Tab-separated table of C-alpha atoms in Angstrom:
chain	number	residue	atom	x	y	z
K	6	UNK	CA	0.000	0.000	0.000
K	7	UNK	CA	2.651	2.171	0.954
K	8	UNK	CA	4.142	1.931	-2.375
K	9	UNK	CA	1.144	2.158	-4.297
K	10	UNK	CA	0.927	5.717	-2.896
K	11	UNK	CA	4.202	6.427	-3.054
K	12	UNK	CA	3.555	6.151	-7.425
K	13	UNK	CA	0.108	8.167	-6.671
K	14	UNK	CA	1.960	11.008	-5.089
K	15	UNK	CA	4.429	11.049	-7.901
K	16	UNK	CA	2.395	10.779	-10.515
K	17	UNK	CA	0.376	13.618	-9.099
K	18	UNK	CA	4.031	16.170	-9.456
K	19	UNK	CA	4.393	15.298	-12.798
K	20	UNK	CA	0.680	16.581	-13.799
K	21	UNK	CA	-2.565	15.532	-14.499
K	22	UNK	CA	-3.279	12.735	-12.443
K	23	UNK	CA	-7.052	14.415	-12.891
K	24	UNK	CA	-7.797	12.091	-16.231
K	25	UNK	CA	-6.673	9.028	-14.765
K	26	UNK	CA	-9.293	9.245	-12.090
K	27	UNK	CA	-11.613	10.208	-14.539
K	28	UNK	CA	-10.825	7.076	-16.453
K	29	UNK	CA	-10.989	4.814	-13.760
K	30	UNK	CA	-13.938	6.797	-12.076
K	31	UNK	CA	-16.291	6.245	-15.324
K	32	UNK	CA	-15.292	2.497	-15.933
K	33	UNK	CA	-16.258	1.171	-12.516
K	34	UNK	CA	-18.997	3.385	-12.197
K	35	UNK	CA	-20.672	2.526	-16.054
K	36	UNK	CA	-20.999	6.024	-16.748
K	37	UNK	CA	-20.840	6.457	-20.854
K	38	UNK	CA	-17.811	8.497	-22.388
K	39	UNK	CA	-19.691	8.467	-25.432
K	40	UNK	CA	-20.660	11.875	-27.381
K	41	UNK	CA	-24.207	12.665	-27.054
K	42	UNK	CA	-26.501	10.690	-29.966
K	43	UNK	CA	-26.747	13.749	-32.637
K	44	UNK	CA	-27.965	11.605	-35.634
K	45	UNK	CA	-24.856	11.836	-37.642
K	46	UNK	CA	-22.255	8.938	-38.583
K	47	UNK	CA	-19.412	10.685	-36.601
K	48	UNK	CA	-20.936	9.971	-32.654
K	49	UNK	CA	-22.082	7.555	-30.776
K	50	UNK	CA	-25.292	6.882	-29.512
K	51	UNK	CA	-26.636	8.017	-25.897
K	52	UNK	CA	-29.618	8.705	-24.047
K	53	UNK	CA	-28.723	12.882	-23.148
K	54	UNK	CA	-28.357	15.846	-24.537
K	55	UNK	CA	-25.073	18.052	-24.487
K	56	UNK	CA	-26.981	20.504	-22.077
K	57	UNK	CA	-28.013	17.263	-19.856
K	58	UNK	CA	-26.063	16.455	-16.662
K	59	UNK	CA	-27.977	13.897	-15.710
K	60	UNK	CA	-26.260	10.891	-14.029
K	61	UNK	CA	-22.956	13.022	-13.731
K	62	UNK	CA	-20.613	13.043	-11.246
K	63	UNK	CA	-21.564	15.021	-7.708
K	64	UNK	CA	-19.485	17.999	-6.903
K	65	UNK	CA	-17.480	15.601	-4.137
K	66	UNK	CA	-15.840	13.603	-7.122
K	67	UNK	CA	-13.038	14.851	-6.210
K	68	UNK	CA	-9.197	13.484	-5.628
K	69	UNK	CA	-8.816	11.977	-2.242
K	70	UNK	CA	-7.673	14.047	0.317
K	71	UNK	CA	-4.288	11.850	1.164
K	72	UNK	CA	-3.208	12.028	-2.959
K	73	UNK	CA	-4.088	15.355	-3.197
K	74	UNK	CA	-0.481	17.147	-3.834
K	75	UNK	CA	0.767	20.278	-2.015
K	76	UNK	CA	0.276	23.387	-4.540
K	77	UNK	CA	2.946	25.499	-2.656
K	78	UNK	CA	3.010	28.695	-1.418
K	79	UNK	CA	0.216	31.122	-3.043
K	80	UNK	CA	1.406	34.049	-4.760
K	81	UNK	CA	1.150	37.539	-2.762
K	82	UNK	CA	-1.119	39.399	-3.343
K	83	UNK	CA	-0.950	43.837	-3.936
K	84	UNK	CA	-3.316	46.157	-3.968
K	85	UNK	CA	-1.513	49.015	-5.927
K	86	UNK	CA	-1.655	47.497	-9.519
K	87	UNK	CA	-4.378	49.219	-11.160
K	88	UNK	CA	-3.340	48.872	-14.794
K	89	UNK	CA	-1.264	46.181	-16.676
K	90	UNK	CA	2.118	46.825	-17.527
K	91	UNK	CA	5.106	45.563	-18.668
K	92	UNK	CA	7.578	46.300	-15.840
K	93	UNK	CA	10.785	44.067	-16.142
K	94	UNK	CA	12.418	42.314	-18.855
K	95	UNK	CA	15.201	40.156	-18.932
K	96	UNK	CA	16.853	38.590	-22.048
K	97	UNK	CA	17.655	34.813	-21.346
K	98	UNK	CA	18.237	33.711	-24.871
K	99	UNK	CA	19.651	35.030	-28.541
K	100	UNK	CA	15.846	34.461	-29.584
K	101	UNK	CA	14.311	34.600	-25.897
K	102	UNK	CA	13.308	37.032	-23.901
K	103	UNK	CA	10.935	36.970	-20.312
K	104	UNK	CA	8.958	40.026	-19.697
K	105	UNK	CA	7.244	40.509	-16.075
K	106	UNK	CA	4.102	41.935	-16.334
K	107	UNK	CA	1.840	43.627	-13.153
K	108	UNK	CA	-1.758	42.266	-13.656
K	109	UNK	CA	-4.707	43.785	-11.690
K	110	UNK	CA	-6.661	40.784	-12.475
K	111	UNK	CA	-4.239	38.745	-11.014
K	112	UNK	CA	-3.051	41.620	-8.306
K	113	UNK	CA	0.817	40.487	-8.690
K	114	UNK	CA	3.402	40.255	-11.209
K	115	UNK	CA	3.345	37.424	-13.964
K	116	UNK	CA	6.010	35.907	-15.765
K	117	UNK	CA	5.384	35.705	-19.634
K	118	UNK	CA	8.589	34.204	-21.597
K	119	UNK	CA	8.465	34.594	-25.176
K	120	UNK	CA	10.183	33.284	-27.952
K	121	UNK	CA	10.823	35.711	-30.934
K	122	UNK	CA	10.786	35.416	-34.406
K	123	UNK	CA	13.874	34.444	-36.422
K	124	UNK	CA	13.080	37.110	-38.747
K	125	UNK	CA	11.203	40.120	-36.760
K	126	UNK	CA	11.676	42.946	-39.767
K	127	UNK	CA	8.002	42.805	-40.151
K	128	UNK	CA	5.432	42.580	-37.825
K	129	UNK	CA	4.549	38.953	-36.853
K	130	UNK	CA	1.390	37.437	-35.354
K	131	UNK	CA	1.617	35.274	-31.680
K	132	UNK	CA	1.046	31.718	-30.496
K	133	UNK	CA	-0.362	31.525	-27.218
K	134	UNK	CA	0.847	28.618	-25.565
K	135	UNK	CA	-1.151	26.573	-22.082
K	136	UNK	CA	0.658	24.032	-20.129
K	137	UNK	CA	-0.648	20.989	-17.685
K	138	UNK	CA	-2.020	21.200	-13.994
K	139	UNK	CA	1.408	21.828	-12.555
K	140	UNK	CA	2.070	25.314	-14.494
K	141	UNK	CA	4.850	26.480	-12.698
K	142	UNK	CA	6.037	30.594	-11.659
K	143	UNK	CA	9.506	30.069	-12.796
K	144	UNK	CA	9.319	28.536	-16.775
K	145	UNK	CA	6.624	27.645	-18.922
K	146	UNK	CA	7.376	23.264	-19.404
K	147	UNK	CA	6.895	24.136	-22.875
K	148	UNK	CA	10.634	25.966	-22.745
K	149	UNK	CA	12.183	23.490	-20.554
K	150	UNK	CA	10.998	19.630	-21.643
K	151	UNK	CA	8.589	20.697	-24.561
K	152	UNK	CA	10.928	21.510	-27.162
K	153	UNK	CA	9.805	24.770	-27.739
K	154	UNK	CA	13.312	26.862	-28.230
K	155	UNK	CA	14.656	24.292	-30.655
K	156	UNK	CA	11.208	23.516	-32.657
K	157	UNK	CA	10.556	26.986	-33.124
K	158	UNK	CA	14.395	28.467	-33.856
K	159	UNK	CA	13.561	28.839	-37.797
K	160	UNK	CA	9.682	30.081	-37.227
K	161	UNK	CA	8.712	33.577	-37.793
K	162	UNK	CA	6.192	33.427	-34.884
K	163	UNK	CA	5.932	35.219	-31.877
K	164	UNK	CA	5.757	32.431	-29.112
K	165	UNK	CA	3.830	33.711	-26.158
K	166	UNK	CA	3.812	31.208	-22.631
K	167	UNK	CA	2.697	31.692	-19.595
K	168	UNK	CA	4.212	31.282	-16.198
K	169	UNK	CA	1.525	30.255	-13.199
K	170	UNK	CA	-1.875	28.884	-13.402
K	171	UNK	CA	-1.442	26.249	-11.354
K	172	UNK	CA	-4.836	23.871	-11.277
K	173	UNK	CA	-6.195	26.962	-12.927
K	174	UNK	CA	-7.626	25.645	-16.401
K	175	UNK	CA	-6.803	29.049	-16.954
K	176	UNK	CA	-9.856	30.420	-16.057
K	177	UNK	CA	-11.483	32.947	-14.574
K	178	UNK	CA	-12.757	31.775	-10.550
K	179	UNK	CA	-15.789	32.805	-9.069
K	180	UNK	CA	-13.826	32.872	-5.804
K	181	UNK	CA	-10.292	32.606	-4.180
K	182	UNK	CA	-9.036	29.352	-3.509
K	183	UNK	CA	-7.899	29.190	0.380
K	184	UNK	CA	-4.955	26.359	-1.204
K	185	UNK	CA	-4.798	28.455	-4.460
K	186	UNK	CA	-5.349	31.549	-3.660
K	187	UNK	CA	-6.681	33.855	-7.172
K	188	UNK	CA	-7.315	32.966	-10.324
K	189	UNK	CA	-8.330	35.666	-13.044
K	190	UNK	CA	-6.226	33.889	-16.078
K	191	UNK	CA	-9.086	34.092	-18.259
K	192	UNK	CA	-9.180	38.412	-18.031
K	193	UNK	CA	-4.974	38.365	-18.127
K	194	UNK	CA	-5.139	36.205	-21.150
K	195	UNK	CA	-7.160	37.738	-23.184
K	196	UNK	CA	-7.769	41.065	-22.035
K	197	UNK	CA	-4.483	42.811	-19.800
K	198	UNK	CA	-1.664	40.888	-21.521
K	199	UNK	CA	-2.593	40.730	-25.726
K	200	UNK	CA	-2.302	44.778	-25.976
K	201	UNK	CA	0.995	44.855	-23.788
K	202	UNK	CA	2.496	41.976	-26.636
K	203	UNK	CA	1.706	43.456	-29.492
K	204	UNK	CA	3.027	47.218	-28.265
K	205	UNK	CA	6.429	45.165	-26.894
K	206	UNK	CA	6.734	43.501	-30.125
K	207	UNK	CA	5.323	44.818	-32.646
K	208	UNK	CA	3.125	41.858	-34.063
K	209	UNK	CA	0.420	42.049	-36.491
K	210	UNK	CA	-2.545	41.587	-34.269
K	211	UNK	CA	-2.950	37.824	-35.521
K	212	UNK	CA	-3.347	35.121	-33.275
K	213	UNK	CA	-3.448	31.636	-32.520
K	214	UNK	CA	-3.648	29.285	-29.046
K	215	UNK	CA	-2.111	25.800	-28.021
K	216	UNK	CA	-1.940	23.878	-25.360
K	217	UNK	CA	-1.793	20.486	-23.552
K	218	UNK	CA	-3.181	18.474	-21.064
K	219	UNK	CA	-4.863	21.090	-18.929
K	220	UNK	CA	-3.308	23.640	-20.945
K	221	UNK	CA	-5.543	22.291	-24.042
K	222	UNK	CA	-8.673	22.201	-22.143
K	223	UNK	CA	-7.875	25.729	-21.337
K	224	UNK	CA	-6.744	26.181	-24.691
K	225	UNK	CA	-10.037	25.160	-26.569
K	226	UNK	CA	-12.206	26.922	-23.788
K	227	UNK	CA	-10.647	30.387	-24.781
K	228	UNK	CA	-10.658	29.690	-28.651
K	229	UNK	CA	-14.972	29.713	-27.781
K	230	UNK	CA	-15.350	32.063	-25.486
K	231	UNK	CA	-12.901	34.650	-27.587
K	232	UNK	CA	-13.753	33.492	-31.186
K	233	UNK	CA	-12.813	36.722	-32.611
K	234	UNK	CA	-9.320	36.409	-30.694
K	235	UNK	CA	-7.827	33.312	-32.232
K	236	UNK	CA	-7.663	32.229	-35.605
K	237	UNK	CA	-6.331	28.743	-35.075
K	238	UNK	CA	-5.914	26.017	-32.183
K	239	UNK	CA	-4.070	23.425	-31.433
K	240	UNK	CA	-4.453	20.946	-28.208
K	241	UNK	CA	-3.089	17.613	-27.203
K	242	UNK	CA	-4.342	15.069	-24.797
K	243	UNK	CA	-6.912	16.863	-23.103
K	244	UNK	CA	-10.801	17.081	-22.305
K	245	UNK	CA	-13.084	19.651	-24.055
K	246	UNK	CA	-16.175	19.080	-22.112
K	247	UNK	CA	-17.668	20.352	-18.742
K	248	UNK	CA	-21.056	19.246	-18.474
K	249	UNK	CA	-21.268	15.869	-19.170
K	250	UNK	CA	-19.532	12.674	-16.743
K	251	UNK	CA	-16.295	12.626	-17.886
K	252	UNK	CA	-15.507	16.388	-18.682
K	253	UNK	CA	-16.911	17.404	-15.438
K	254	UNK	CA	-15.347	14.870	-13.505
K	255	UNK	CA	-11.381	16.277	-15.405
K	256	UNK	CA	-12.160	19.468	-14.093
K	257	UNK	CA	-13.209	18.656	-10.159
K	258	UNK	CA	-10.279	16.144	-10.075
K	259	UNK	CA	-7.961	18.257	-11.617
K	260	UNK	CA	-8.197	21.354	-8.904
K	261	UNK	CA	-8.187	19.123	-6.586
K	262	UNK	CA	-5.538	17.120	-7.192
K	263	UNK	CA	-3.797	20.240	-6.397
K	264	UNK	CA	-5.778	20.629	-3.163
K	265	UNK	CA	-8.170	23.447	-4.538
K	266	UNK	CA	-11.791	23.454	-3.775
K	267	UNK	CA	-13.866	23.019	-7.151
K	268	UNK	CA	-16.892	24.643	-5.832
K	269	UNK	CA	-14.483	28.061	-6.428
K	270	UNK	CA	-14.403	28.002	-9.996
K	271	UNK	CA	-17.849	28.813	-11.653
K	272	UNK	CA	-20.519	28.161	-9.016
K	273	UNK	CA	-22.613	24.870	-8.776
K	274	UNK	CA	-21.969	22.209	-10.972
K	275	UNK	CA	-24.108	21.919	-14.016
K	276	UNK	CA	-25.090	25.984	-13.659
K	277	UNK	CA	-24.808	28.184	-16.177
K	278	UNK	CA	-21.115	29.048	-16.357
K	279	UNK	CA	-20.159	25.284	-16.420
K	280	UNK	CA	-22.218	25.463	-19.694
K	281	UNK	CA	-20.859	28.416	-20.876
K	282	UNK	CA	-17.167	26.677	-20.759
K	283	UNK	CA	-18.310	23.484	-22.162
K	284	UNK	CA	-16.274	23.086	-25.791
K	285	UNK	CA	-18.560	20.508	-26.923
K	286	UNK	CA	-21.782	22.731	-26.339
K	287	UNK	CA	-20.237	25.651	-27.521
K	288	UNK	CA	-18.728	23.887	-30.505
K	289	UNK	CA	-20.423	26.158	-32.709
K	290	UNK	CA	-17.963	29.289	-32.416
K	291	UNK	CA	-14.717	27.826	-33.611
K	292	UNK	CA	-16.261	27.247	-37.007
K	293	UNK	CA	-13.755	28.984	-39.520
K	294	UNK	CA	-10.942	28.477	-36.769
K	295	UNK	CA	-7.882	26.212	-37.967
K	296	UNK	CA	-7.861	23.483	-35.445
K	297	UNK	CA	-5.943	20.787	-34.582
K	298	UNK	CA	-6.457	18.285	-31.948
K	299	UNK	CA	-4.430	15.055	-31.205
K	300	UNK	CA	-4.140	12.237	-28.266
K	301	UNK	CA	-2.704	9.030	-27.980
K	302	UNK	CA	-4.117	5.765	-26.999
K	303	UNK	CA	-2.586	5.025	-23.755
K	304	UNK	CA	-0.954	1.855	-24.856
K	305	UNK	CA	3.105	1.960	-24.229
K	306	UNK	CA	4.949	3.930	-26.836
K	307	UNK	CA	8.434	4.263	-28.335
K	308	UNK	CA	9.229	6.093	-25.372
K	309	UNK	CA	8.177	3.454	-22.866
K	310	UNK	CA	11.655	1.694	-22.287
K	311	UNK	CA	13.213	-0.729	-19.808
K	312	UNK	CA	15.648	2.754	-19.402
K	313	UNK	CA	12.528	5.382	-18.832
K	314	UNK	CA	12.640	6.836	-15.414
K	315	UNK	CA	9.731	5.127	-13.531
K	316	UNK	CA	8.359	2.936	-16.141
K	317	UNK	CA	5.608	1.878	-13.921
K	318	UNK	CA	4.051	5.445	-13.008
K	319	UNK	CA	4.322	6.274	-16.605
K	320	UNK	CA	2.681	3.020	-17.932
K	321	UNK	CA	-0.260	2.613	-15.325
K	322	UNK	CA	-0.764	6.619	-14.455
K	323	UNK	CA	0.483	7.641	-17.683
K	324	UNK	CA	-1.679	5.021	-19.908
K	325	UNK	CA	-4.911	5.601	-18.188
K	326	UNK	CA	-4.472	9.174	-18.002
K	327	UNK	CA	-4.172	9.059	-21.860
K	328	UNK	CA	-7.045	6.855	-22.287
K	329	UNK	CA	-9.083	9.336	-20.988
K	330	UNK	CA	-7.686	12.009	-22.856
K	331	UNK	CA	-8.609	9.921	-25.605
K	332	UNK	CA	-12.592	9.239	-24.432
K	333	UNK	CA	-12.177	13.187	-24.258
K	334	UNK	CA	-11.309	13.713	-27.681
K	335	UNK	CA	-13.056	10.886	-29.761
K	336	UNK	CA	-16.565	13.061	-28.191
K	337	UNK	CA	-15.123	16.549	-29.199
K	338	UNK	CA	-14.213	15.001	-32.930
K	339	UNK	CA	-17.960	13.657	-33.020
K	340	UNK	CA	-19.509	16.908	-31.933
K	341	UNK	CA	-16.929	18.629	-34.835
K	342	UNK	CA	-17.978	15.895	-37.405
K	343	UNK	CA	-21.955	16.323	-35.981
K	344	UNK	CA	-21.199	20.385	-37.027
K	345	UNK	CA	-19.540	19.540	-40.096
K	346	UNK	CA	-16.361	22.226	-39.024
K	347	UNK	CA	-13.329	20.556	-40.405
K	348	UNK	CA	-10.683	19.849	-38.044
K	349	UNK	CA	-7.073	17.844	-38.181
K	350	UNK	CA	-7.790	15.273	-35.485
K	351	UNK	CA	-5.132	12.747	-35.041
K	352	UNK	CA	-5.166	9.531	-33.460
K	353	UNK	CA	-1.607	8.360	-32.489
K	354	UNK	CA	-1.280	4.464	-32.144
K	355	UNK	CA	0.340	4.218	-29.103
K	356	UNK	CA	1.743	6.882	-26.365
K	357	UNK	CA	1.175	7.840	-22.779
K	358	UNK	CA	0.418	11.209	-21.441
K	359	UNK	CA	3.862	12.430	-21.153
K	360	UNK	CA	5.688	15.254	-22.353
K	361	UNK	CA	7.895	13.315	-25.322
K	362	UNK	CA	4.744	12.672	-27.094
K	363	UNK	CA	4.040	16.222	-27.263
K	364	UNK	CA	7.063	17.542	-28.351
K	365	UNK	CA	6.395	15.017	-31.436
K	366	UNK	CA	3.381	15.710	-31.728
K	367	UNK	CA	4.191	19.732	-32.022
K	368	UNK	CA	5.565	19.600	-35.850
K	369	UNK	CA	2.492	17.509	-36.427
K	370	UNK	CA	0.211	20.559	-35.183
K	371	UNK	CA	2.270	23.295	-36.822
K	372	UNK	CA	0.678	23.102	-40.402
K	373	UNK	CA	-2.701	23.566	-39.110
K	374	UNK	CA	-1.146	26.645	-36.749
K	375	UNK	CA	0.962	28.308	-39.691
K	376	UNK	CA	-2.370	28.350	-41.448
K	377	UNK	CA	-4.070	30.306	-38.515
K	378	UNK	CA	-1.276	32.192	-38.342
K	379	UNK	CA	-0.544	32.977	-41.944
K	380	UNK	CA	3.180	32.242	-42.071
């Protein structure tokens, strides 16, 4: 038993332990992961709507208190930033640079590292880019294991990511968290921070949004809610739904897996602002985005070897975790295919939910993001 927790705990640092629950959550309970019956050849068959919650999960499915991981100190808090601003900036890199940036949302100072063009004589347009459940203060993952620097050296792209958020889904909270403490991510994203980029750098004004894991839930949840924002988006191995079993289930595990309260984020379950950030409802505002969504199938992949560091966490945490993902995204390509919006949806054979698979899986998304983005 000991040891068996021991893994849980783990599992739980490296991110998104939320889906795995989920997974297992929905199996023994016979709940269906299925997309809502819609008539058309692309879903499955099931007895609600995409508005019902009926026979979800209550709002005490949540991440057992002795696997729940510590979040960390919560940010301080000020009282004297009244208007966003740029007010340190440090270059780290030939091509890199990380701006600090006061938020009154937020009431503290963000980190925002970016990655500049490798051609910036001409305006450019920005890639927003989410990260998992453990989005840490210091670095964005997607600079330090995602393969961001290297993948986007020879791209004339501004690439915008975000430090902070943790067990956020980068969303704006109907209240403070006592464990972690204020989230307004939703208003920095895509109000305080766009205007201070485009000033600082000089872009064109066009953008796009990635993410994964929590990052693409977050990801695909801004692209609806801020169609006008974001030409393009890109997600891998996450959930897109908050209403039905499964999607609501990612989101009340996920917080608190972190040890946040999900009754902080949008009111009661099921209520009206769960609906209005529920992808699969809202489907119908990212027609005439670019999108690209991918996930793997759980099942060990080429980087499941006798030499990976803890083979076991990443094959039974890491595996289920992905099937989930998958459930997740086979329902959001059904609702897409119900809508007739075209989408690049891929299905990779074989893959946990680990960072490796989404660094390859990044030039796989960057056709359908160039496109967005118009380079």
């Amino acid at each position: 038993m000991r040891t068996e927790r021991r893994v849980w705990i783990r599992s739980a640092r490296t991110g998104a332990v939320c889906l795995a629950v989920c997974a297992l959550s929905l199996q023994l309970g016979g709940l269906s992961t299925a997309a809502p019956n819609s008539g058309s050849s692309g879903s499955s068959g099931s007895s609600g709507s995409l508005g019902s919650v009926e026979g979800s999960v209550s709002s005490g499915s949540t991440i057992p208190g002795p696997l729940q991981e510590d979040p960390g100190p919560k940010p301080d808090l000020r009282d004297d930033i009244v208007v966003p601003a740029i007010v340190g900036e440090k270059v780290t890199a030939p091509q890199a640079v990380r701006l600090t940036v006061a938020s009154p949302a937020l009431r503290r100072e963000v980190g925002v590292e970016i990655l500049l063009p490798a051609d910036n004589s001409v305006p450019r347009p920005a890639l927003y880019m989410l990260e998992g459940v453990d989005a840490g203060e210091k670095s964005s993952g997607w600079m330090t294991i995602g393969g961001a620097p290297a993948f986007f050296a020879d791209k004339n792209v501004n690439v915008v990511m975000l430090n902070g958020g943790i067990a956020s889904l980068y969303s704006d909270w109907e209240n403070p968290d006592p464990r972690l403490g204020l989230h307004k991510w939703e208003t920095f994203i895509t109000e305080e921070l766009p205007p201070l980029i485009d000033a600082r750098l000089e872009t064109n004004g066009i953008n796009a949004i990635a993410g994964n894991s929590m990052g693409a839930m977050g990801a695909m949840m801004l692209a609806q809610r801020f169609p006008d924002m974001y030409r393009g988006v890109a997600v891998f191995s996450g959930c897109y739904s908050t209403m039905d079993p499964l999607g609501r289930t990612a989101v009340q595990a996920t917080i608190s897996s972190r040890s946040g309260d999900p009754a902080n984020i949008w009111g009661v379950p099921g209520g009206p602002e769960w609906e209005a950030h529920d992808s699969l409802i809202n489907a119908e505002k990212l027609r005439g985005k670019e999108i690209y969504v991918s996930t793997a199938n759980g099942l060990p992949g080429s980087d499941e070897t006798l030499q990976t560091p803890e083979l076991l966490e990443r094959l039974v945490i890491g595996g289920g975790i992905e099937v989930a993902a998958h459930a997740c995204t086979k329902m959001f390509d059904a609702r897409l295919q119900e809508l007739k919006i075209p989408a690049q949806v891929d299905y990779e054979p074989n893959g946990t939910h680990a960072w490796a698979y989404w660094r390859e899986r990044l030039p796989k998304a960057w056709p359908t993001l160039s496109r967005a983005l118009g380079v």
